[in-house]
Amino acid sequence: MHRRSFLSLAAGAAALPVAGCATTGDRRDLLEAIDLNGAPGATLGVVRAGRVLALGGKGQRGPDDPASPDADTLFEIGSLTKTFTASLIFELEAEGRLDTSRTIGDYVPDLPDSWRGRTLETLLSHTSGLPEYLDASNFMELMPRDLPPRDLIALAAARPVDFEAGARHAYSNTGFVLLGMAAEAVGGTSYWDQIETRFLRPAGMRRTGPRGRVRPGANMAGGRFWNGESWNDHPPISAPGSTFSAGGLTSTARDLARWAAAIDRGSVLSPHARQRMWRPAHLADGSPAGWGYGWVVEQAGGHTLASHGGGTAGFSCWFRRDIEARLTTVVLTNQNGRADPLAMTDQVLARLER
């Protein structure tokens, strides 16, 4: 993981209310700072202390769609879903329904013997050592398949564990599928229902959800995939069952700005969840894991930065939150493999500090 230098986030422009996100804000220049670098288009949301600075889109909605994306254009957000999964796990813990220090075998039955003793904390911090079910060899094949979580787990169960729990950090989609299964086991309803009830509705995120649950319409971005040599302008559409609680959500810049504003207002996420998620994780020997619990967590310039990205066959994104400054940036792109939404985020922040 590349460490990014902290940028001073003081900006003099007056912000506009984020309620409903009906405005594009007064910082159009922040959107113009983004270099698409091969992405057909991108959308941006910048929210500070519950107020929107910028919200909108540029470029094309898809390789074959010349319409410009806007704040309500749907994008696959891939692994950004993991931050919602971590939020759900810690809310369930705050209610006493589970304990992240306990093992996954306490909540999900019929797992391989070598998996059962791995704690939820190691799953959340990607230090569990569980084998990955999704990799370059099956990525394109699995993305369009709407499989039940047990089928995803079966793919990983056929592989040996990578290392002992806590020995090192290795990003794991498998672990977050298991966390979604644990949430279903104790939450009394489906993972998707819990996410919608606890987070999406309270935050006013009307267009966020897995495909099939979001309101149908034409305002869906089309993706593009760079394989290292050429562009594929018709990559497979990701089914929610291909990644489940590790990456199955679609969302918009407006909805994610609403999420950021709801966090700022304190109307979502309990103090327990905030305290538990946005802290550095450690390995079994006490050394830093280089991650938080469901988020990338870094300290820079006296500020805590909690971030996460996401990528599917045709989309990539980056969500970054400066906790002390209460500044959130959201960049959604309709490509994967070349243009970097983290680099786009840096471009926005560099412009913001001017």
GROMACS .gro file of C-alpha atoms in nm:
model
  354
    1MET     CA    1   0.000   0.000   0.000
    2HIS     CA    2   0.146   0.333  -0.103
    3ARG     CA    3   0.140   0.600   0.166
    4ARG     CA    4   0.006   0.934   0.047
    5SER     CA    5   0.134   1.262   0.184
    6PHE     CA    6  -0.112   1.463   0.389
    7LEU     CA    7  -0.243   1.776   0.218
    8SER     CA    8  -0.362   2.081   0.405
    9LEU     CA    9  -0.738   2.082   0.365
   10ALA     CA   10  -0.823   2.442   0.445
   11ALA     CA   11  -1.035   2.591   0.167
   12GLY     CA   12  -1.187   2.935   0.175
   13ALA     CA   13  -1.497   2.878  -0.037
   14ALA     CA   14  -1.831   2.882   0.141
   15ALA     CA   15  -1.998   2.540   0.131
   16LEU     CA   16  -2.362   2.473   0.049
   17PRO     CA   17  -2.596   2.243   0.243
   18VAL     CA   18  -2.581   1.877   0.148
   19ALA     CA   19  -2.945   1.810   0.235
   20GLY     CA   20  -3.075   1.623  -0.068
   21CYS     CA   21  -2.754   1.721  -0.249
   22ALA     CA   22  -2.964   1.924  -0.494
   23THR     CA   23  -2.676   2.160  -0.566
   24THR     CA   24  -2.348   2.095  -0.742
   25GLY     CA   25  -2.175   2.315  -0.488
   26ASP     CA   26  -1.957   2.613  -0.568
   27ARG     CA   27  -1.631   2.433  -0.647
   28ARG     CA   28  -1.672   2.318  -1.006
   29ASP     CA   29  -1.296   2.354  -1.037
   30LEU     CA   30  -1.253   2.047  -0.816
   31LEU     CA   31  -1.423   1.832  -1.077
   32GLU     CA   32  -1.222   1.993  -1.353
   33ALA     CA   33  -0.901   1.896  -1.168
   34ILE     CA   34  -0.961   1.527  -1.244
   35ASP     CA   35  -0.755   1.375  -1.527
   36LEU     CA   36  -0.969   1.094  -1.672
   37ASN     CA   37  -0.661   0.916  -1.814
   38GLY     CA   38  -0.858   0.672  -2.032
   39ALA     CA   39  -1.169   0.650  -1.817
   40PRO     CA   40  -1.480   0.738  -2.019
   41GLY     CA   41  -1.606   0.944  -1.726
   42ALA     CA   42  -1.602   1.009  -1.354
   43THR     CA   43  -1.822   1.157  -1.085
   44LEU     CA   44  -1.711   1.344  -0.776
   45GLY     CA   45  -1.849   1.431  -0.437
   46VAL     CA   46  -1.670   1.652  -0.183
   47VAL     CA   47  -1.834   1.701   0.155
   48ARG     CA   48  -1.701   1.890   0.455
   49ALA     CA   49  -1.881   1.895   0.791
   50GLY     CA   50  -2.206   1.784   0.633
   51ARG     CA   51  -2.198   2.041   0.354
   52VAL     CA   52  -2.127   1.982  -0.013
   53LEU     CA   53  -1.839   2.156  -0.187
   54ALA     CA   54  -1.867   1.978  -0.521
   55LEU     CA   55  -2.099   1.721  -0.671
   56GLY     CA   56  -2.122   1.623  -1.037
   57GLY     CA   57  -1.965   1.439  -1.327
   58LYS     CA   58  -1.753   1.478  -1.639
   59GLY     CA   59  -1.674   1.281  -1.952
   60GLN     CA   60  -1.903   1.006  -2.084
   61ARG     CA   61  -2.146   0.776  -1.906
   62GLY     CA   62  -1.993   0.483  -2.096
   63PRO     CA   63  -1.765   0.394  -2.387
   64ASP     CA   64  -2.069   0.385  -2.618
   65ASP     CA   65  -2.276   0.641  -2.429
   66PRO     CA   66  -2.179   1.004  -2.495
   67ALA     CA   67  -2.412   1.144  -2.227
   68SER     CA   68  -2.223   1.295  -1.935
   69PRO     CA   69  -2.251   1.116  -1.599
   70ASP     CA   70  -2.406   1.317  -1.319
   71ALA     CA   71  -2.443   1.291  -0.943
   72ASP     CA   72  -2.724   1.033  -0.984
   73THR     CA   73  -2.546   0.803  -1.230
   74LEU     CA   74  -2.506   0.453  -1.089
   75PHE     CA   75  -2.160   0.297  -1.071
   76GLU     CA   76  -2.046  -0.039  -0.940
   77ILE     CA   77  -1.847   0.043  -0.625
   78GLY     CA   78  -1.694  -0.302  -0.568
   79SER     CA   79  -1.492  -0.332  -0.249
   80LEU     CA   80  -1.612  -0.001  -0.110
   81THR     CA   81  -1.896  -0.231   0.000
   82LYS     CA   82  -1.655  -0.365   0.264
   83THR     CA   83  -1.681  -0.041   0.460
   84PHE     CA   84  -2.057  -0.094   0.492
   85THR     CA   85  -1.998  -0.454   0.597
   86ALA     CA   86  -1.752  -0.344   0.866
   87SER     CA   87  -2.001  -0.081   0.983
   88LEU     CA   88  -2.270  -0.347   1.011
   89ILE     CA   89  -2.047  -0.586   1.206
   90PHE     CA   90  -1.955  -0.320   1.462
   91GLU     CA   91  -2.317  -0.205   1.499
   92LEU     CA   92  -2.415  -0.566   1.570
   93GLU     CA   93  -2.132  -0.583   1.822
   94ALA     CA   94  -2.252  -0.261   1.987
   95GLU     CA   95  -2.591  -0.430   2.035
   96GLY     CA   96  -2.432  -0.740   2.188
   97ARG     CA   97  -2.529  -0.967   1.899
   98LEU     CA   98  -2.173  -1.071   1.821
   99ASP     CA   99  -1.821  -1.020   1.946
  100THR     CA  100  -1.539  -0.948   1.702
  101SER     CA  101  -1.290  -1.118   1.933
  102ARG     CA  102  -1.474  -1.446   1.882
  103THR     CA  103  -1.410  -1.683   1.594
  104ILE     CA  104  -1.594  -1.707   1.265
  105GLY     CA  105  -1.674  -2.068   1.351
  106ASP     CA  106  -1.892  -1.939   1.636
  107TYR     CA  107  -2.126  -1.777   1.383
  108VAL     CA  108  -2.093  -1.964   1.054
  109PRO     CA  109  -2.121  -2.344   1.065
  110ASP     CA  110  -1.965  -2.608   0.840
  111LEU     CA  111  -1.636  -2.436   0.770
  112PRO     CA  112  -1.303  -2.614   0.717
  113ASP     CA  113  -1.136  -2.700   1.048
  114SER     CA  114  -0.841  -2.471   0.970
  115TRP     CA  115  -1.076  -2.172   0.928
  116ARG     CA  116  -1.290  -2.198   1.239
  117GLY     CA  117  -1.046  -2.045   1.486
  118ARG     CA  118  -0.993  -1.722   1.293
  119THR     CA  119  -1.147  -1.426   1.476
  120LEU     CA  120  -1.375  -1.169   1.320
  121GLU     CA  121  -1.110  -0.907   1.398
  122THR     CA  122  -0.860  -1.087   1.174
  123LEU     CA  123  -1.120  -1.102   0.896
  124LEU     CA  124  -1.191  -0.730   0.930
  125SER     CA  125  -0.821  -0.638   0.923
  126HIS     CA  126  -0.727  -0.882   0.642
  127THR     CA  127  -0.489  -1.071   0.869
  128SER     CA  128  -0.681  -1.400   0.883
  129GLY     CA  129  -0.467  -1.592   0.634
  130LEU     CA  130  -0.772  -1.746   0.468
  131PRO     CA  131  -0.738  -1.842   0.101
  132GLU     CA  132  -0.881  -1.606  -0.159
  133TYR     CA  133  -1.173  -1.729  -0.370
  134LEU     CA  134  -1.139  -1.449  -0.629
  135ASP     CA  135  -0.823  -1.385  -0.827
  136ALA     CA  136  -0.697  -1.303  -1.175
  137SER     CA  137  -0.760  -1.658  -1.293
  138ASN     CA  138  -1.137  -1.648  -1.235
  139PHE     CA  139  -1.219  -1.276  -1.201
  140MET     CA  140  -1.389  -1.227  -1.540
  141GLU     CA  141  -1.570  -1.560  -1.516
  142LEU     CA  142  -1.709  -1.499  -1.167
  143MET     CA  143  -1.812  -1.133  -1.199
  144PRO     CA  144  -2.141  -1.195  -1.388
  145ARG     CA  145  -2.242  -1.501  -1.181
  146ASP     CA  146  -2.503  -1.444  -0.910
  147LEU     CA  147  -2.396  -1.716  -0.668
  148PRO     CA  148  -2.503  -1.784  -0.308
  149PRO     CA  149  -2.231  -1.705  -0.049
  150ARG     CA  150  -2.180  -2.074   0.027
  151ASP     CA  151  -2.066  -2.130  -0.331
  152LEU     CA  152  -1.805  -1.857  -0.297
  153ILE     CA  153  -1.680  -2.010   0.026
  154ALA     CA  154  -1.661  -2.351  -0.141
  155LEU     CA  155  -1.425  -2.207  -0.402
  156ALA     CA  156  -1.188  -2.088  -0.130
  157ALA     CA  157  -1.226  -2.402   0.082
  158ALA     CA  158  -1.065  -2.603  -0.195
  159ARG     CA  159  -0.742  -2.409  -0.140
  160PRO     CA  160  -0.496  -2.427   0.153
  161VAL     CA  161  -0.478  -2.146   0.408
  162ASP     CA  162  -0.214  -1.888   0.326
  163PHE     CA  163  -0.066  -1.831   0.674
  164GLU     CA  164  -0.143  -1.845   1.043
  165ALA     CA  165  -0.388  -1.585   1.167
  166GLY     CA  166  -0.215  -1.257   1.251
  167ALA     CA  167   0.114  -1.347   1.086
  168ARG     CA  168   0.081  -1.081   0.816
  169HIS     CA  169  -0.164  -0.875   0.614
  170ALA     CA  170  -0.314  -1.004   0.289
  171TYR     CA  171  -0.628  -0.857   0.136
  172SER     CA  172  -0.913  -1.109   0.146
  173ASN     CA  173  -1.253  -1.103  -0.023
  174THR     CA  174  -1.320  -1.441   0.134
  175GLY     CA  175  -1.305  -1.292   0.483
  176PHE     CA  176  -1.565  -1.029   0.401
  177VAL     CA  177  -1.802  -1.283   0.247
  178LEU     CA  178  -1.780  -1.468   0.579
  179LEU     CA  179  -1.850  -1.146   0.770
  180GLY     CA  180  -2.168  -1.096   0.569
  181MET     CA  181  -2.270  -1.452   0.652
  182ALA     CA  182  -2.202  -1.388   1.022
  183ALA     CA  183  -2.417  -1.075   1.007
  184GLU     CA  184  -2.702  -1.276   0.858
  185ALA     CA  185  -2.664  -1.542   1.126
  186VAL     CA  186  -2.715  -1.295   1.413
  187GLY     CA  187  -2.903  -1.008   1.250
  188GLY     CA  188  -3.235  -1.181   1.189
  189THR     CA  189  -3.261  -1.087   0.821
  190SER     CA  190  -3.055  -1.080   0.502
  191TYR     CA  191  -2.732  -0.886   0.471
  192TRP     CA  192  -2.888  -0.659   0.208
  193ASP     CA  193  -3.192  -0.585   0.425
  194GLN     CA  194  -2.971  -0.496   0.720
  195ILE     CA  195  -2.758  -0.259   0.511
  196GLU     CA  196  -3.068  -0.091   0.372
  197THR     CA  197  -3.247  -0.059   0.706
  198ARG     CA  198  -2.950   0.055   0.914
  199PHE     CA  199  -2.762   0.275   0.669
  200LEU     CA  200  -2.915   0.344   0.330
  201ARG     CA  201  -3.261   0.458   0.438
  202PRO     CA  202  -3.147   0.671   0.735
  203ALA     CA  203  -2.889   0.843   0.514
  204GLY     CA  204  -3.136   0.900   0.229
  205MET     CA  205  -2.936   0.683  -0.012
  206ARG     CA  206  -3.223   0.614  -0.249
  207ARG     CA  207  -3.029   0.466  -0.540
  208THR     CA  208  -2.774   0.252  -0.355
  209GLY     CA  209  -2.803  -0.126  -0.333
  210PRO     CA  210  -2.718  -0.447  -0.513
  211ARG     CA  211  -2.831  -0.476  -0.873
  212GLY     CA  212  -3.193  -0.584  -0.873
  213ARG     CA  213  -3.277  -0.367  -0.573
  214VAL     CA  214  -3.190  -0.030  -0.721
  215ARG     CA  215  -3.455   0.155  -0.915
  216PRO     CA  216  -3.421   0.066  -1.284
  217GLY     CA  217  -3.355   0.341  -1.533
  218ALA     CA  218  -3.124   0.463  -1.805
  219ASN     CA  219  -2.884   0.648  -1.576
  220MET     CA  220  -2.640   0.360  -1.527
  221ALA     CA  221  -2.278   0.400  -1.627
  222GLY     CA  222  -2.120   0.158  -1.871
  223GLY     CA  223  -1.781   0.017  -1.781
  224ARG     CA  224  -1.445  -0.021  -1.952
  225PHE     CA  225  -1.161  -0.261  -1.862
  226TRP     CA  226  -0.789  -0.225  -1.942
  227ASN     CA  227  -0.613  -0.563  -1.960
  228GLY     CA  228  -0.264  -0.414  -1.984
  229GLU     CA  229  -0.261  -0.405  -2.363
  230SER     CA  230  -0.603  -0.297  -2.484
  231TRP     CA  231  -0.945  -0.177  -2.372
  232ASN     CA  232  -1.249  -0.401  -2.339
  233ASP     CA  233  -1.547  -0.170  -2.379
  234HIS     CA  234  -1.802  -0.439  -2.292
  235PRO     CA  235  -1.674  -0.613  -1.977
  236PRO     CA  236  -1.912  -0.834  -1.780
  237ILE     CA  237  -2.162  -0.664  -1.552
  238SER     CA  238  -2.102  -0.761  -1.192
  239ALA     CA  239  -2.377  -0.964  -1.026
  240PRO     CA  240  -2.425  -0.901  -0.652
  241GLY     CA  241  -2.370  -1.271  -0.578
  242SER     CA  242  -2.023  -1.269  -0.731
  243THR     CA  243  -1.888  -1.075  -0.434
  244PHE     CA  244  -2.181  -1.047  -0.187
  245SER     CA  245  -2.076  -0.847   0.123
  246ALA     CA  246  -1.722  -0.808  -0.013
  247GLY     CA  247  -1.824  -0.600  -0.315
  248GLY     CA  248  -2.185  -0.623  -0.434
  249LEU     CA  249  -2.313  -0.265  -0.404
  250THR     CA  250  -2.383  -0.004  -0.670
  251SER     CA  251  -2.412   0.363  -0.577
  252THR     CA  252  -2.392   0.723  -0.693
  253ALA     CA  253  -2.185   1.027  -0.602
  254ARG     CA  254  -2.496   1.191  -0.455
  255ASP     CA  255  -2.577   0.893  -0.234
  256LEU     CA  256  -2.221   0.860  -0.109
  257ALA     CA  257  -2.220   1.233  -0.034
  258ARG     CA  258  -2.538   1.174   0.168
  259TRP     CA  259  -2.359   0.892   0.352
  260ALA     CA  260  -2.068   1.124   0.434
  261ALA     CA  261  -2.308   1.394   0.553
  262ALA     CA  262  -2.498   1.145   0.770
  263ILE     CA  263  -2.170   1.039   0.932
  264ASP     CA  264  -2.089   1.406   0.993
  265ARG     CA  265  -2.429   1.462   1.154
  266GLY     CA  266  -2.395   1.153   1.372
  267SER     CA  267  -2.722   1.010   1.240
  268VAL     CA  268  -2.554   0.685   1.134
  269LEU     CA  269  -2.271   0.485   1.295
  270SER     CA  270  -2.263   0.444   1.670
  271PRO     CA  271  -1.968   0.576   1.874
  272HIS     CA  272  -1.864   0.211   1.915
  273ALA     CA  273  -1.847   0.155   1.539
  274ARG     CA  274  -1.651   0.474   1.479
  275GLN     CA  275  -1.403   0.398   1.754
  276ARG     CA  276  -1.352   0.036   1.650
  277MET     CA  277  -1.330   0.078   1.272
  278TRP     CA  278  -1.106   0.380   1.240
  279ARG     CA  279  -0.806   0.256   1.437
  280PRO     CA  280  -0.490   0.080   1.319
  281ALA     CA  281  -0.483  -0.298   1.333
  282HIS     CA  282  -0.184  -0.497   1.454
  283LEU     CA  283  -0.036  -0.834   1.375
  284ALA     CA  284   0.000  -1.109   1.634
  285ASP     CA  285   0.352  -0.988   1.721
  286GLY     CA  286   0.226  -0.635   1.789
  287SER     CA  287   0.363  -0.477   1.473
  288PRO     CA  288   0.136  -0.257   1.256
  289ALA     CA  289  -0.077  -0.442   1.002
  290GLY     CA  290  -0.093  -0.139   0.772
  291TRP     CA  291  -0.473  -0.145   0.780
  292GLY     CA  292  -0.770  -0.072   1.002
  293TYR     CA  293  -1.087  -0.276   1.050
  294GLY     CA  294  -1.269  -0.265   0.720
  295TRP     CA  295  -1.084   0.050   0.614
  296VAL     CA  296  -0.737   0.163   0.517
  297VAL     CA  297  -0.635   0.373   0.819
  298GLU     CA  298  -0.337   0.607   0.811
  299GLN     CA  299  -0.201   0.883   1.030
  300ALA     CA  300  -0.073   1.189   0.847
  301GLY     CA  301  -0.006   1.539   0.974
  302GLY     CA  302  -0.187   1.467   1.297
  303HIS     CA  303  -0.498   1.356   1.110
  304THR     CA  304  -0.659   1.013   1.080
  305LEU     CA  305  -0.737   0.920   0.720
  306ALA     CA  306  -0.988   0.638   0.667
  307SER     CA  307  -1.017   0.531   0.305
  308HIS     CA  308  -1.120   0.247   0.079
  309GLY     CA  309  -1.139   0.177  -0.291
  310GLY     CA  310  -1.328  -0.063  -0.509
  311GLY     CA  311  -1.287  -0.227  -0.846
  312THR     CA  312  -1.496  -0.453  -1.070
  313ALA     CA  313  -1.454  -0.559  -1.432
  314GLY     CA  314  -1.547  -0.211  -1.554
  315PHE     CA  315  -1.546   0.027  -1.258
  316SER     CA  316  -1.317   0.165  -0.988
  317CYS     CA  317  -1.358   0.417  -0.708
  318TRP     CA  318  -1.198   0.575  -0.402
  319PHE     CA  319  -1.366   0.705  -0.085
  320ARG     CA  320  -1.148   0.905   0.156
  321ARG     CA  321  -1.241   1.056   0.488
  322ASP     CA  322  -1.027   1.290   0.697
  323ILE     CA  323  -1.185   1.226   1.035
  324GLU     CA  324  -1.059   1.532   1.221
  325ALA     CA  325  -1.126   1.772   0.932
  326ARG     CA  326  -1.460   1.600   0.861
  327LEU     CA  327  -1.372   1.614   0.492
  328THR     CA  328  -1.483   1.337   0.257
  329THR     CA  329  -1.397   1.289  -0.110
  330VAL     CA  330  -1.571   1.039  -0.337
  331VAL     CA  331  -1.443   0.956  -0.687
  332LEU     CA  332  -1.631   0.705  -0.904
  333THR     CA  333  -1.500   0.601  -1.247
  334ASN     CA  334  -1.640   0.374  -1.516
  335GLN     CA  335  -1.316   0.192  -1.591
  336ASN     CA  336  -1.071  -0.039  -1.420
  337GLY     CA  337  -0.710  -0.127  -1.492
  338ARG     CA  338  -0.556   0.205  -1.591
  339ALA     CA  339  -0.698   0.533  -1.459
  340ASP     CA  340  -0.648   0.555  -1.083
  341PRO     CA  341  -0.928   0.703  -0.868
  342LEU     CA  342  -0.679   0.747  -0.582
  343ALA     CA  343  -0.464   0.965  -0.808
  344MET     CA  344  -0.779   1.155  -0.905
  345THR     CA  345  -0.851   1.208  -0.535
  346ASP     CA  346  -0.502   1.354  -0.490
  347GLN     CA  347  -0.569   1.589  -0.782
  348VAL     CA  348  -0.888   1.710  -0.618
  349LEU     CA  349  -0.719   1.761  -0.281
  350ALA     CA  350  -0.430   1.950  -0.441
  351ARG     CA  351  -0.679   2.186  -0.603
  352LEU     CA  352  -0.876   2.220  -0.281
  353GLU     CA  353  -0.574   2.339  -0.083
  354ARG     CA  354  -0.501   2.625  -0.323
   0.00000   0.00000   0.00000
